[in-house]
PDB file of C-alpha atoms in Angstrom:
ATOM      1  CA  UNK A   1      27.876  97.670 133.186  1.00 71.00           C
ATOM      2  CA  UNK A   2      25.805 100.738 133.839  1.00 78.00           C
ATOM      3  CA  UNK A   3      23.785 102.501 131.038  1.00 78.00           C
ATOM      4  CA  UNK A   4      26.011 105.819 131.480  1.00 76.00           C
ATOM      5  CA  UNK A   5      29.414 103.681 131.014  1.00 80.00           C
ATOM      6  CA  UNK A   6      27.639 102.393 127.694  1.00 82.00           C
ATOM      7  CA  UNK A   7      26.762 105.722 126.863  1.00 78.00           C
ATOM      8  CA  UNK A   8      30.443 107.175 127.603  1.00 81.00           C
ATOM      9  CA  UNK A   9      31.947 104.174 125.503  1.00 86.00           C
ATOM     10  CA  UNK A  10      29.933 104.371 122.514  1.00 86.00           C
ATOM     11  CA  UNK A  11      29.978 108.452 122.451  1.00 84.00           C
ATOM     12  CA  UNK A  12      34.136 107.848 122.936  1.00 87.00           C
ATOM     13  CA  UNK A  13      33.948 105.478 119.997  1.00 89.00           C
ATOM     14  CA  UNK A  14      32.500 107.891 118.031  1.00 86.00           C
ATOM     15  CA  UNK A  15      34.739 110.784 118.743  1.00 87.00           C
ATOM     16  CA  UNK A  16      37.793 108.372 117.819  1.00 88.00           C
ATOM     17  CA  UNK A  17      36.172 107.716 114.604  1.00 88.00           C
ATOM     18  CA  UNK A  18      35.851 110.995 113.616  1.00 87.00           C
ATOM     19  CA  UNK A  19      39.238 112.446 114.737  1.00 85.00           C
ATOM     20  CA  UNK A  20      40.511 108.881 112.541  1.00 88.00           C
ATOM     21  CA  UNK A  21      38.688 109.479 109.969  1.00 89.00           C
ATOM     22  CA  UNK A  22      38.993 112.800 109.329  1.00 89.00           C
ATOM     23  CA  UNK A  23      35.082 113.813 109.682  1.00 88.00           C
ATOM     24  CA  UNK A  24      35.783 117.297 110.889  1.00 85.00           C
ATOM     25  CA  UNK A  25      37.800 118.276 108.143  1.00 88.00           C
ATOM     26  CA  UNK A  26      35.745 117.087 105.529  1.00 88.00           C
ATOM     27  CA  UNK A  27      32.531 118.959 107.414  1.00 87.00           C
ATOM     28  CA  UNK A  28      34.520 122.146 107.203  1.00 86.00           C
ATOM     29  CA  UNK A  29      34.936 121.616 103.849  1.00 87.00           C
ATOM     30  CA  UNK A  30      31.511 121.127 103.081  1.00 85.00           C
ATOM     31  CA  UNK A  31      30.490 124.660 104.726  1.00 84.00           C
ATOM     32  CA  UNK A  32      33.310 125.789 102.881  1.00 84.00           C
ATOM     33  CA  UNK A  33      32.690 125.128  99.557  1.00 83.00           C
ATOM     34  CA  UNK A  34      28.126 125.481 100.447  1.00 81.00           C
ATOM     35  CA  UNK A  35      29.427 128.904 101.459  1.00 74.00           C
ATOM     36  CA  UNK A  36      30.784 129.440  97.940  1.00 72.00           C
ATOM     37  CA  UNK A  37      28.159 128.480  96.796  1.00 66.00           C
ATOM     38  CA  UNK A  38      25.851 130.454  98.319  1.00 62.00           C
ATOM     39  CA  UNK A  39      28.121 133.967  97.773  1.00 64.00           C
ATOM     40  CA  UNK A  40      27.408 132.787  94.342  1.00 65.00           C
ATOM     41  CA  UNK A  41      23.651 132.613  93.956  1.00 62.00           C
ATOM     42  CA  UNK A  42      23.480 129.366  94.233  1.00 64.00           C
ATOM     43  CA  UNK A  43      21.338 127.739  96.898  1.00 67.00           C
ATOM     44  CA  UNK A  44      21.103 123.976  96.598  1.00 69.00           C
ATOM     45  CA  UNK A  45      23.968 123.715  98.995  1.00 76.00           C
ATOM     46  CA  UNK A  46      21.868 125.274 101.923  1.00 78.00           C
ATOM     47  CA  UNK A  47      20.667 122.060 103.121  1.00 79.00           C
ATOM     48  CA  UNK A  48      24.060 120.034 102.886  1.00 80.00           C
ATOM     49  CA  UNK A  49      25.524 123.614 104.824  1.00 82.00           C
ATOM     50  CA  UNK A  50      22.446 122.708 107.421  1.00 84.00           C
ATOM     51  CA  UNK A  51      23.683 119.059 107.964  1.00 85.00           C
ATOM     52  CA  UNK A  52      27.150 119.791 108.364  1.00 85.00           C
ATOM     53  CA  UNK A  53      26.727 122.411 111.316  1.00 86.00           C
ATOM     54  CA  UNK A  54      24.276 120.251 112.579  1.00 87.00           C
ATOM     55  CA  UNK A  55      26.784 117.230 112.551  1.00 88.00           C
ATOM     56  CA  UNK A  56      29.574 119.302 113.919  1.00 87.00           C
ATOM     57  CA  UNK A  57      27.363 120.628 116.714  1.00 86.00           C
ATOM     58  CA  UNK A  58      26.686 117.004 117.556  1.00 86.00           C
ATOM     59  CA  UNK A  59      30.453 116.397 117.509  1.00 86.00           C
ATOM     60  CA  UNK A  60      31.352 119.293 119.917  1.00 84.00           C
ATOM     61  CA  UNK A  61      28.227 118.208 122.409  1.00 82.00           C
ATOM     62  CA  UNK A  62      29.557 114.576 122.348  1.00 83.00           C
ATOM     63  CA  UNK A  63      32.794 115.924 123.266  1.00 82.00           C
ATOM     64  CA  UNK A  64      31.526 118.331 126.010  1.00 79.00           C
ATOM     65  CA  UNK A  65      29.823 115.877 127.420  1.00 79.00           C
ATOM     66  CA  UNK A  66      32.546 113.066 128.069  1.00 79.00           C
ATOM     67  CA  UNK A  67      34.735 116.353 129.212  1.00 77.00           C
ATOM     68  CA  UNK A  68      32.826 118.113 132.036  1.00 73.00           C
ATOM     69  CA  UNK A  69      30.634 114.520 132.797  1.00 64.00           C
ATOM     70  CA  UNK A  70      32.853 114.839 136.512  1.00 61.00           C
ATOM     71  CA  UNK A  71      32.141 118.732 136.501  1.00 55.00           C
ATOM     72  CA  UNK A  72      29.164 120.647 137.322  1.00 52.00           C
ATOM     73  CA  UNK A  73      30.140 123.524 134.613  1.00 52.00           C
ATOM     74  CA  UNK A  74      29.156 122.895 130.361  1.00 52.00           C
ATOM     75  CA  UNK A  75      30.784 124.623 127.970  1.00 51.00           C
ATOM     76  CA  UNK A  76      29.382 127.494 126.947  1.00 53.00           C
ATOM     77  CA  UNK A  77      28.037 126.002 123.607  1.00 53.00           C
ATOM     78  CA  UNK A  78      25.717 123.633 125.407  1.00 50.00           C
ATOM     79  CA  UNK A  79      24.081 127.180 126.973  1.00 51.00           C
ATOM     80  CA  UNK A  80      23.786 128.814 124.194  1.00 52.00           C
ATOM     81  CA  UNK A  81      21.055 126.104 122.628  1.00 53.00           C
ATOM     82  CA  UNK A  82      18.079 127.489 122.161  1.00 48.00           C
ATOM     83  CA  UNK A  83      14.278 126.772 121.112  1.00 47.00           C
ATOM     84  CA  UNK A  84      14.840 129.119 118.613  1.00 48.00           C
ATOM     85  CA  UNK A  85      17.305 126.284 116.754  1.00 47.00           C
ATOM     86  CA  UNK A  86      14.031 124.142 115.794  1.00 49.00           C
ATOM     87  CA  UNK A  87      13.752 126.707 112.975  1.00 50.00           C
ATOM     88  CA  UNK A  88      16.866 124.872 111.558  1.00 49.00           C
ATOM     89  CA  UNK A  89      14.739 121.515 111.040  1.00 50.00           C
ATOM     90  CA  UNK A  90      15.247 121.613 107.081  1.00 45.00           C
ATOM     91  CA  UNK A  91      13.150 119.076 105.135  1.00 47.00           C
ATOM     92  CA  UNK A  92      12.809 120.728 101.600  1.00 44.00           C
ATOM     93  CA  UNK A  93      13.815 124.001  99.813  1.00 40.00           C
ATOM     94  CA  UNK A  94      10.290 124.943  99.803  1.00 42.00           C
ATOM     95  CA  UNK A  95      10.542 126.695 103.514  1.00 41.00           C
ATOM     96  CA  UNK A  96      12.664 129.512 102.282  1.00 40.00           C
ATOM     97  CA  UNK A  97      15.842 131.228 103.785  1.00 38.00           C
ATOM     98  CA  UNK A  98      15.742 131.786 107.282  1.00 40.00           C
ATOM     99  CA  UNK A  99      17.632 135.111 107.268  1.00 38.00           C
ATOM    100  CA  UNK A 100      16.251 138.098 104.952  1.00 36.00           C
ATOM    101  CA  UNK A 101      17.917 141.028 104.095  1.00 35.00           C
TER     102      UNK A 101
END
């Protein structure tokens, strides 16, 4: 068994766990209701928000990958990744917001 076929097996587990499970939903829900929270003043969600984009990002990247693995093209998400996306490595409140107005 070739690394790659482990690679495509466990990253097809995890998609079927998530679709099973329900994961997508619930990570919606938790921008959702972070969202809410932030329109109200209240940022304690902003990390949680962080996780949950970051988690779905890794969920559509898994999925890209086991769908163009046979195809030279990427979907256009996996182009769009930048250096600039470090800035999103959260560890504490203390960094402040990354937009201003």
């Amino acid at each position: 068994m070739s690394a790659s076929s482990v690679v495509n097996g466990s990253l097809e587990q995890v998609l079927l766990h998530a679709k099973t499970s329900g994961l997508a939903e619930v990570l919606c829900l938790c921008l959702a209701k972070s969202g809410s929270g932030h329109m109200s003043d209240s940022s304690n969600l902003l990390q949680a928000a962080c996780e949950a984009c970051r988690a779905i990002w890794s969920l559509v990247n898994a999925f890209e990958f086991l769908s163009c693995k046979d195809n030279a093209c990427q979907f256009p998400l996996y182009s769009l990744r930048s250096h600039s996306l470090l800035r999103l490595e959260i560890s504490g409140c203390d960094q402040g917001l990354l937009l201003t107005d």
